[in-house]
PDB file of C-alpha atoms in Angstrom:
ATOM      1  CA  UNK A 177     -38.011 -68.769 -20.959  1.00 33.00           C
ATOM      2  CA  UNK A 178     -36.217 -65.425 -20.722  1.00 41.00           C
ATOM      3  CA  UNK A 179     -36.658 -63.054 -23.652  1.00 43.00           C
ATOM      4  CA  UNK A 180     -33.066 -62.520 -24.756  1.00 54.00           C
ATOM      5  CA  UNK A 181     -34.021 -59.405 -26.700  1.00 81.00           C
ATOM      6  CA  UNK A 182     -34.422 -57.413 -23.473  1.00 93.00           C
ATOM      7  CA  UNK A 183     -31.336 -55.409 -22.582  1.00 95.00           C
ATOM      8  CA  UNK A 184     -29.871 -53.483 -19.689  1.00 97.00           C
ATOM      9  CA  UNK A 185     -28.950 -49.890 -20.532  1.00 97.00           C
ATOM     10  CA  UNK A 186     -26.929 -47.809 -18.104  1.00 97.00           C
ATOM     11  CA  UNK A 187     -26.961 -44.030 -18.486  1.00 97.00           C
ATOM     12  CA  UNK A 188     -24.377 -41.906 -16.731  1.00 96.00           C
ATOM     13  CA  UNK A 189     -23.159 -38.341 -16.981  1.00 92.00           C
ATOM     14  CA  UNK A 190     -22.140 -35.384 -14.922  1.00 85.00           C
ATOM     15  CA  UNK A 191     -24.631 -33.742 -12.618  1.00 82.00           C
ATOM     16  CA  UNK A 192     -26.467 -31.041 -14.562  1.00 83.00           C
ATOM     17  CA  UNK A 193     -25.990 -32.642 -17.972  1.00 90.00           C
ATOM     18  CA  UNK A 194     -29.720 -33.330 -18.305  1.00 89.00           C
ATOM     19  CA  UNK A 195     -29.775 -37.099 -17.759  1.00 93.00           C
ATOM     20  CA  UNK A 196     -33.060 -36.990 -15.868  1.00 91.00           C
ATOM     21  CA  UNK A 197     -34.810 -34.928 -18.539  1.00 94.00           C
ATOM     22  CA  UNK A 198     -33.527 -37.174 -21.338  1.00 97.00           C
ATOM     23  CA  UNK A 199     -34.540 -40.332 -19.458  1.00 96.00           C
ATOM     24  CA  UNK A 200     -38.001 -38.967 -18.604  1.00 95.00           C
ATOM     25  CA  UNK A 201     -38.614 -38.145 -22.271  1.00 96.00           C
ATOM     26  CA  UNK A 202     -37.322 -41.541 -23.430  1.00 96.00           C
ATOM     27  CA  UNK A 203     -39.417 -43.530 -20.962  1.00 95.00           C
ATOM     28  CA  UNK A 204     -42.569 -41.524 -21.740  1.00 96.00           C
ATOM     29  CA  UNK A 205     -42.233 -42.621 -25.377  1.00 95.00           C
ATOM     30  CA  UNK A 206     -41.378 -46.292 -24.757  1.00 94.00           C
ATOM     31  CA  UNK A 207     -43.525 -48.491 -22.526  1.00 93.00           C
ATOM     32  CA  UNK A 208     -41.075 -51.391 -22.994  1.00 92.00           C
ATOM     33  CA  UNK A 209     -38.342 -49.528 -21.073  1.00 95.00           C
ATOM     34  CA  UNK A 210     -38.485 -49.560 -17.278  1.00 96.00           C
ATOM     35  CA  UNK A 211     -36.370 -47.350 -15.059  1.00 95.00           C
ATOM     36  CA  UNK A 212     -34.566 -49.317 -12.381  1.00 96.00           C
ATOM     37  CA  UNK A 213     -35.292 -48.295  -8.823  1.00 95.00           C
ATOM     38  CA  UNK A 214     -32.266 -48.017  -6.546  1.00 95.00           C
ATOM     39  CA  UNK A 215     -32.036 -48.751  -2.845  1.00 97.00           C
ATOM     40  CA  UNK A 216     -30.864 -46.007  -0.509  1.00 97.00           C
ATOM     41  CA  UNK A 217     -30.263 -45.428   3.166  1.00 97.00           C
ATOM     42  CA  UNK A 218     -31.119 -41.730   2.927  1.00 95.00           C
ATOM     43  CA  UNK A 219     -34.406 -40.396   4.205  1.00 94.00           C
ATOM     44  CA  UNK A 220     -37.191 -39.829   1.659  1.00 94.00           C
ATOM     45  CA  UNK A 221     -37.554 -36.273   0.396  1.00 90.00           C
ATOM     46  CA  UNK A 222     -41.017 -34.690   0.279  1.00 92.00           C
ATOM     47  CA  UNK A 223     -43.250 -36.427  -2.293  1.00 93.00           C
ATOM     48  CA  UNK A 224     -40.838 -39.376  -2.765  1.00 94.00           C
ATOM     49  CA  UNK A 225     -42.555 -42.756  -2.555  1.00 96.00           C
ATOM     50  CA  UNK A 226     -40.952 -45.997  -1.388  1.00 97.00           C
ATOM     51  CA  UNK A 227     -40.844 -48.451  -4.295  1.00 95.00           C
ATOM     52  CA  UNK A 228     -41.383 -45.693  -6.860  1.00 94.00           C
ATOM     53  CA  UNK A 229     -38.503 -43.232  -6.432  1.00 92.00           C
ATOM     54  CA  UNK A 230     -36.253 -45.482  -4.343  1.00 95.00           C
ATOM     55  CA  UNK A 231     -36.445 -48.488  -2.091  1.00 97.00           C
ATOM     56  CA  UNK A 232     -35.721 -46.789   1.229  1.00 98.00           C
ATOM     57  CA  UNK A 233     -33.912 -49.025   3.705  1.00 98.00           C
ATOM     58  CA  UNK A 234     -31.877 -48.890   6.887  1.00 97.00           C
ATOM     59  CA  UNK A 235     -28.094 -48.923   6.848  1.00 97.00           C
ATOM     60  CA  UNK A 236     -28.184 -52.271   8.658  1.00 98.00           C
ATOM     61  CA  UNK A 237     -30.398 -53.853   5.959  1.00 98.00           C
ATOM     62  CA  UNK A 238     -28.287 -52.280   3.217  1.00 98.00           C
ATOM     63  CA  UNK A 239     -25.053 -53.648   4.717  1.00 98.00           C
ATOM     64  CA  UNK A 240     -26.668 -57.079   5.021  1.00 98.00           C
ATOM     65  CA  UNK A 241     -27.521 -56.951   1.295  1.00 98.00           C
ATOM     66  CA  UNK A 242     -23.918 -55.976   0.504  1.00 97.00           C
ATOM     67  CA  UNK A 243     -22.638 -58.938   2.559  1.00 98.00           C
ATOM     68  CA  UNK A 244     -25.024 -61.255   0.689  1.00 98.00           C
ATOM     69  CA  UNK A 245     -23.790 -59.933  -2.712  1.00 96.00           C
ATOM     70  CA  UNK A 246     -27.311 -58.773  -3.637  1.00 97.00           C
ATOM     71  CA  UNK A 247     -26.206 -55.606  -5.477  1.00 97.00           C
ATOM     72  CA  UNK A 248     -24.999 -55.180  -9.049  1.00 96.00           C
ATOM     73  CA  UNK A 249     -23.375 -51.990  -7.832  1.00 96.00           C
ATOM     74  CA  UNK A 250     -23.389 -49.855  -4.754  1.00 96.00           C
ATOM     75  CA  UNK A 251     -21.640 -46.789  -3.385  1.00 92.00           C
ATOM     76  CA  UNK A 252     -21.653 -44.421  -0.463  1.00 91.00           C
ATOM     77  CA  UNK A 253     -22.141 -40.753  -1.232  1.00 83.00           C
ATOM     78  CA  UNK A 254     -22.546 -37.900   1.252  1.00 81.00           C
ATOM     79  CA  UNK A 255     -23.013 -40.343   4.135  1.00 91.00           C
ATOM     80  CA  UNK A 256     -25.775 -42.355   2.438  1.00 95.00           C
ATOM     81  CA  UNK A 257     -25.594 -45.663   0.594  1.00 96.00           C
ATOM     82  CA  UNK A 258     -27.105 -46.283  -2.828  1.00 95.00           C
ATOM     83  CA  UNK A 259     -27.300 -49.553  -4.749  1.00 96.00           C
ATOM     84  CA  UNK A 260     -28.977 -51.521  -7.510  1.00 96.00           C
ATOM     85  CA  UNK A 261     -30.409 -54.898  -6.534  1.00 96.00           C
ATOM     86  CA  UNK A 262     -29.579 -57.762  -8.905  1.00 96.00           C
ATOM     87  CA  UNK A 263     -32.975 -59.386  -8.333  1.00 96.00           C
ATOM     88  CA  UNK A 264     -34.877 -56.233  -9.358  1.00 96.00           C
ATOM     89  CA  UNK A 265     -32.936 -55.879 -12.619  1.00 96.00           C
ATOM     90  CA  UNK A 266     -33.069 -59.588 -13.526  1.00 95.00           C
ATOM     91  CA  UNK A 267     -36.813 -59.857 -12.809  1.00 95.00           C
ATOM     92  CA  UNK A 268     -37.596 -56.685 -14.777  1.00 95.00           C
ATOM     93  CA  UNK A 269     -35.510 -57.867 -17.754  1.00 95.00           C
ATOM     94  CA  UNK A 270     -37.925 -60.778 -18.175  1.00 94.00           C
ATOM     95  CA  UNK A 271     -40.514 -58.386 -19.628  1.00 94.00           C
ATOM     96  CA  UNK A 272     -38.850 -55.051 -20.397  1.00 95.00           C
ATOM     97  CA  UNK A 273     -35.631 -53.322 -21.237  1.00 96.00           C
ATOM     98  CA  UNK A 274     -34.147 -51.892 -18.038  1.00 97.00           C
ATOM     99  CA  UNK A 275     -32.575 -48.458 -17.824  1.00 97.00           C
ATOM    100  CA  UNK A 276     -30.347 -47.455 -14.929  1.00 96.00           C
ATOM    101  CA  UNK A 277     -29.277 -43.910 -14.134  1.00 93.00           C
ATOM    102  CA  UNK A 278     -26.094 -44.079 -12.043  1.00 92.00           C
ATOM    103  CA  UNK A 279     -22.625 -42.599 -11.815  1.00 90.00           C
ATOM    104  CA  UNK A 280     -19.787 -43.834 -14.017  1.00 93.00           C
ATOM    105  CA  UNK A 281     -18.131 -45.849 -11.261  1.00 90.00           C
ATOM    106  CA  UNK A 282     -21.369 -47.762 -10.628  1.00 92.00           C
ATOM    107  CA  UNK A 283     -21.840 -48.249 -14.372  1.00 95.00           C
ATOM    108  CA  UNK A 284     -18.424 -49.880 -14.625  1.00 95.00           C
ATOM    109  CA  UNK A 285     -19.268 -52.145 -11.670  1.00 94.00           C
ATOM    110  CA  UNK A 286     -22.400 -53.258 -13.511  1.00 96.00           C
ATOM    111  CA  UNK A 287     -20.480 -53.894 -16.753  1.00 96.00           C
ATOM    112  CA  UNK A 288     -18.142 -56.125 -14.762  1.00 94.00           C
ATOM    113  CA  UNK A 289     -21.046 -58.198 -13.357  1.00 94.00           C
ATOM    114  CA  UNK A 290     -23.275 -58.049 -16.444  1.00 95.00           C
ATOM    115  CA  UNK A 291     -20.985 -57.746 -19.505  1.00 96.00           C
ATOM    116  CA  UNK A 292     -23.996 -57.459 -21.827  1.00 95.00           C
ATOM    117  CA  UNK A 293     -25.021 -54.150 -20.248  1.00 97.00           C
ATOM    118  CA  UNK A 294     -24.850 -51.232 -22.671  1.00 98.00           C
ATOM    119  CA  UNK A 295     -23.197 -48.159 -21.149  1.00 98.00           C
ATOM    120  CA  UNK A 296     -24.241 -44.731 -22.448  1.00 98.00           C
ATOM    121  CA  UNK A 297     -22.534 -41.554 -21.253  1.00 97.00           C
ATOM    122  CA  UNK A 298     -24.436 -38.281 -21.622  1.00 96.00           C
ATOM    123  CA  UNK A 299     -22.001 -35.408 -22.138  1.00 93.00           C
ATOM    124  CA  UNK A 300     -22.669 -31.668 -22.091  1.00 91.00           C
ATOM    125  CA  UNK A 301     -22.056 -29.613 -25.236  1.00 89.00           C
ATOM    126  CA  UNK A 302     -19.224 -27.923 -23.299  1.00 88.00           C
ATOM    127  CA  UNK A 303     -17.861 -27.561 -19.781  1.00 87.00           C
ATOM    128  CA  UNK A 304     -19.125 -23.967 -19.692  1.00 88.00           C
ATOM    129  CA  UNK A 305     -22.645 -25.132 -20.570  1.00 85.00           C
ATOM    130  CA  UNK A 306     -22.500 -27.719 -17.777  1.00 84.00           C
ATOM    131  CA  UNK A 307     -21.520 -25.052 -15.231  1.00 84.00           C
ATOM    132  CA  UNK A 308     -24.317 -22.801 -16.514  1.00 86.00           C
ATOM    133  CA  UNK A 309     -26.899 -25.605 -16.202  1.00 81.00           C
ATOM    134  CA  UNK A 310     -25.826 -26.461 -12.658  1.00 82.00           C
ATOM    135  CA  UNK A 311     -25.977 -22.848 -11.513  1.00 85.00           C
ATOM    136  CA  UNK A 312     -29.208 -22.262 -13.422  1.00 85.00           C
ATOM    137  CA  UNK A 313     -31.053 -24.904 -11.431  1.00 80.00           C
ATOM    138  CA  UNK A 314     -30.737 -22.792  -8.245  1.00 79.00           C
ATOM    139  CA  UNK A 315     -31.055 -25.952  -6.140  1.00 81.00           C
ATOM    140  CA  UNK A 316     -27.633 -26.124  -4.500  1.00 80.00           C
ATOM    141  CA  UNK A 317     -25.057 -23.952  -2.798  1.00 86.00           C
ATOM    142  CA  UNK A 318     -21.926 -22.849  -4.642  1.00 87.00           C
ATOM    143  CA  UNK A 319     -19.946 -25.272  -2.475  1.00 88.00           C
ATOM    144  CA  UNK A 320     -22.194 -28.182  -3.514  1.00 82.00           C
ATOM    145  CA  UNK A 321     -21.891 -27.162  -7.174  1.00 84.00           C
ATOM    146  CA  UNK A 322     -18.090 -27.074  -6.897  1.00 84.00           C
ATOM    147  CA  UNK A 323     -18.086 -30.555  -5.331  1.00 81.00           C
ATOM    148  CA  UNK A 324     -20.124 -31.839  -8.273  1.00 80.00           C
ATOM    149  CA  UNK A 325     -17.785 -30.154 -10.746  1.00 83.00           C
ATOM    150  CA  UNK A 326     -14.788 -31.855  -9.097  1.00 82.00           C
ATOM    151  CA  UNK A 327     -16.193 -35.205 -10.285  1.00 82.00           C
ATOM    152  CA  UNK A 328     -16.388 -34.106 -13.941  1.00 86.00           C
ATOM    153  CA  UNK A 329     -12.823 -35.179 -14.796  1.00 84.00           C
ATOM    154  CA  UNK A 330     -13.263 -38.587 -13.133  1.00 88.00           C
ATOM    155  CA  UNK A 331     -16.505 -39.144 -15.018  1.00 90.00           C
ATOM    156  CA  UNK A 332     -14.949 -37.999 -18.291  1.00 89.00           C
ATOM    157  CA  UNK A 333     -12.070 -40.443 -17.819  1.00 92.00           C
ATOM    158  CA  UNK A 334     -14.446 -43.304 -16.917  1.00 93.00           C
ATOM    159  CA  UNK A 335     -16.618 -42.520 -19.953  1.00 94.00           C
ATOM    160  CA  UNK A 336     -13.781 -43.724 -22.202  1.00 95.00           C
ATOM    161  CA  UNK A 337     -14.797 -47.262 -21.151  1.00 96.00           C
ATOM    162  CA  UNK A 338     -18.439 -46.724 -22.173  1.00 98.00           C
ATOM    163  CA  UNK A 339     -20.059 -48.150 -25.292  1.00 98.00           C
ATOM    164  CA  UNK A 340     -21.507 -44.807 -26.412  1.00 98.00           C
ATOM    165  CA  UNK A 341     -21.046 -41.102 -25.688  1.00 97.00           C
ATOM    166  CA  UNK A 342     -23.956 -38.822 -26.566  1.00 97.00           C
ATOM    167  CA  UNK A 343     -23.765 -35.038 -26.426  1.00 95.00           C
ATOM    168  CA  UNK A 344     -26.941 -33.579 -24.946  1.00 95.00           C
ATOM    169  CA  UNK A 345     -27.155 -30.484 -27.122  1.00 94.00           C
ATOM    170  CA  UNK A 346     -30.948 -30.847 -27.205  1.00 95.00           C
ATOM    171  CA  UNK A 347     -33.159 -33.347 -25.380  1.00 95.00           C
ATOM    172  CA  UNK A 348     -34.805 -34.400 -28.644  1.00 97.00           C
ATOM    173  CA  UNK A 349     -31.454 -35.149 -30.306  1.00 97.00           C
ATOM    174  CA  UNK A 350     -30.151 -37.085 -27.284  1.00 97.00           C
ATOM    175  CA  UNK A 351     -33.353 -39.174 -27.079  1.00 97.00           C
ATOM    176  CA  UNK A 352     -33.192 -39.899 -30.811  1.00 97.00           C
ATOM    177  CA  UNK A 353     -29.593 -41.117 -30.487  1.00 97.00           C
ATOM    178  CA  UNK A 354     -30.478 -43.380 -27.540  1.00 97.00           C
ATOM    179  CA  UNK A 355     -33.449 -44.776 -29.482  1.00 96.00           C
ATOM    180  CA  UNK A 356     -31.058 -45.745 -32.298  1.00 96.00           C
ATOM    181  CA  UNK A 357     -28.864 -47.564 -29.771  1.00 96.00           C
ATOM    182  CA  UNK A 358     -31.846 -49.391 -28.262  1.00 93.00           C
ATOM    183  CA  UNK A 359     -33.217 -50.398 -31.654  1.00 89.00           C
ATOM    184  CA  UNK A 360     -29.714 -51.156 -33.001  1.00 82.00           C
TER     185      UNK A 360
END
């Protein structure tokens, strides 16, 4: 019998807000929370492992999964497809809470298919801080940063439909707030 106490948590937020750092800290402290692994059609980056970082697949296989309604959510971004398999989430929920890190549009797709999902939006302390964090990473061109910043208003608008909004002023504070939600 399925343990009904296990929940699906979806974390979204603008690029550069610190979602990955918050999630890494949260998961390191809680063995009963598993990070969902998305499918993608993009090529693996150095050191990425199939089945650990992503499930890497061909576009043809991905499109077949879309046709068979196998995804809770999916999207195409920068010429590559990304999606969350229903079967992976449902099977993982049998033993653990599941945490997904996806964009706000995908989060709303999931809420539509799994109304019990708890949506958490991670917000920056300010827009200026977000810009500073993105530029401070030194991982992308100015053009790529500007493209990411163009999505901020869409994400902010979508976040109004989320269950919780947490300001990531410090990683410790953000993790503590998410822990309260999980234990709530």
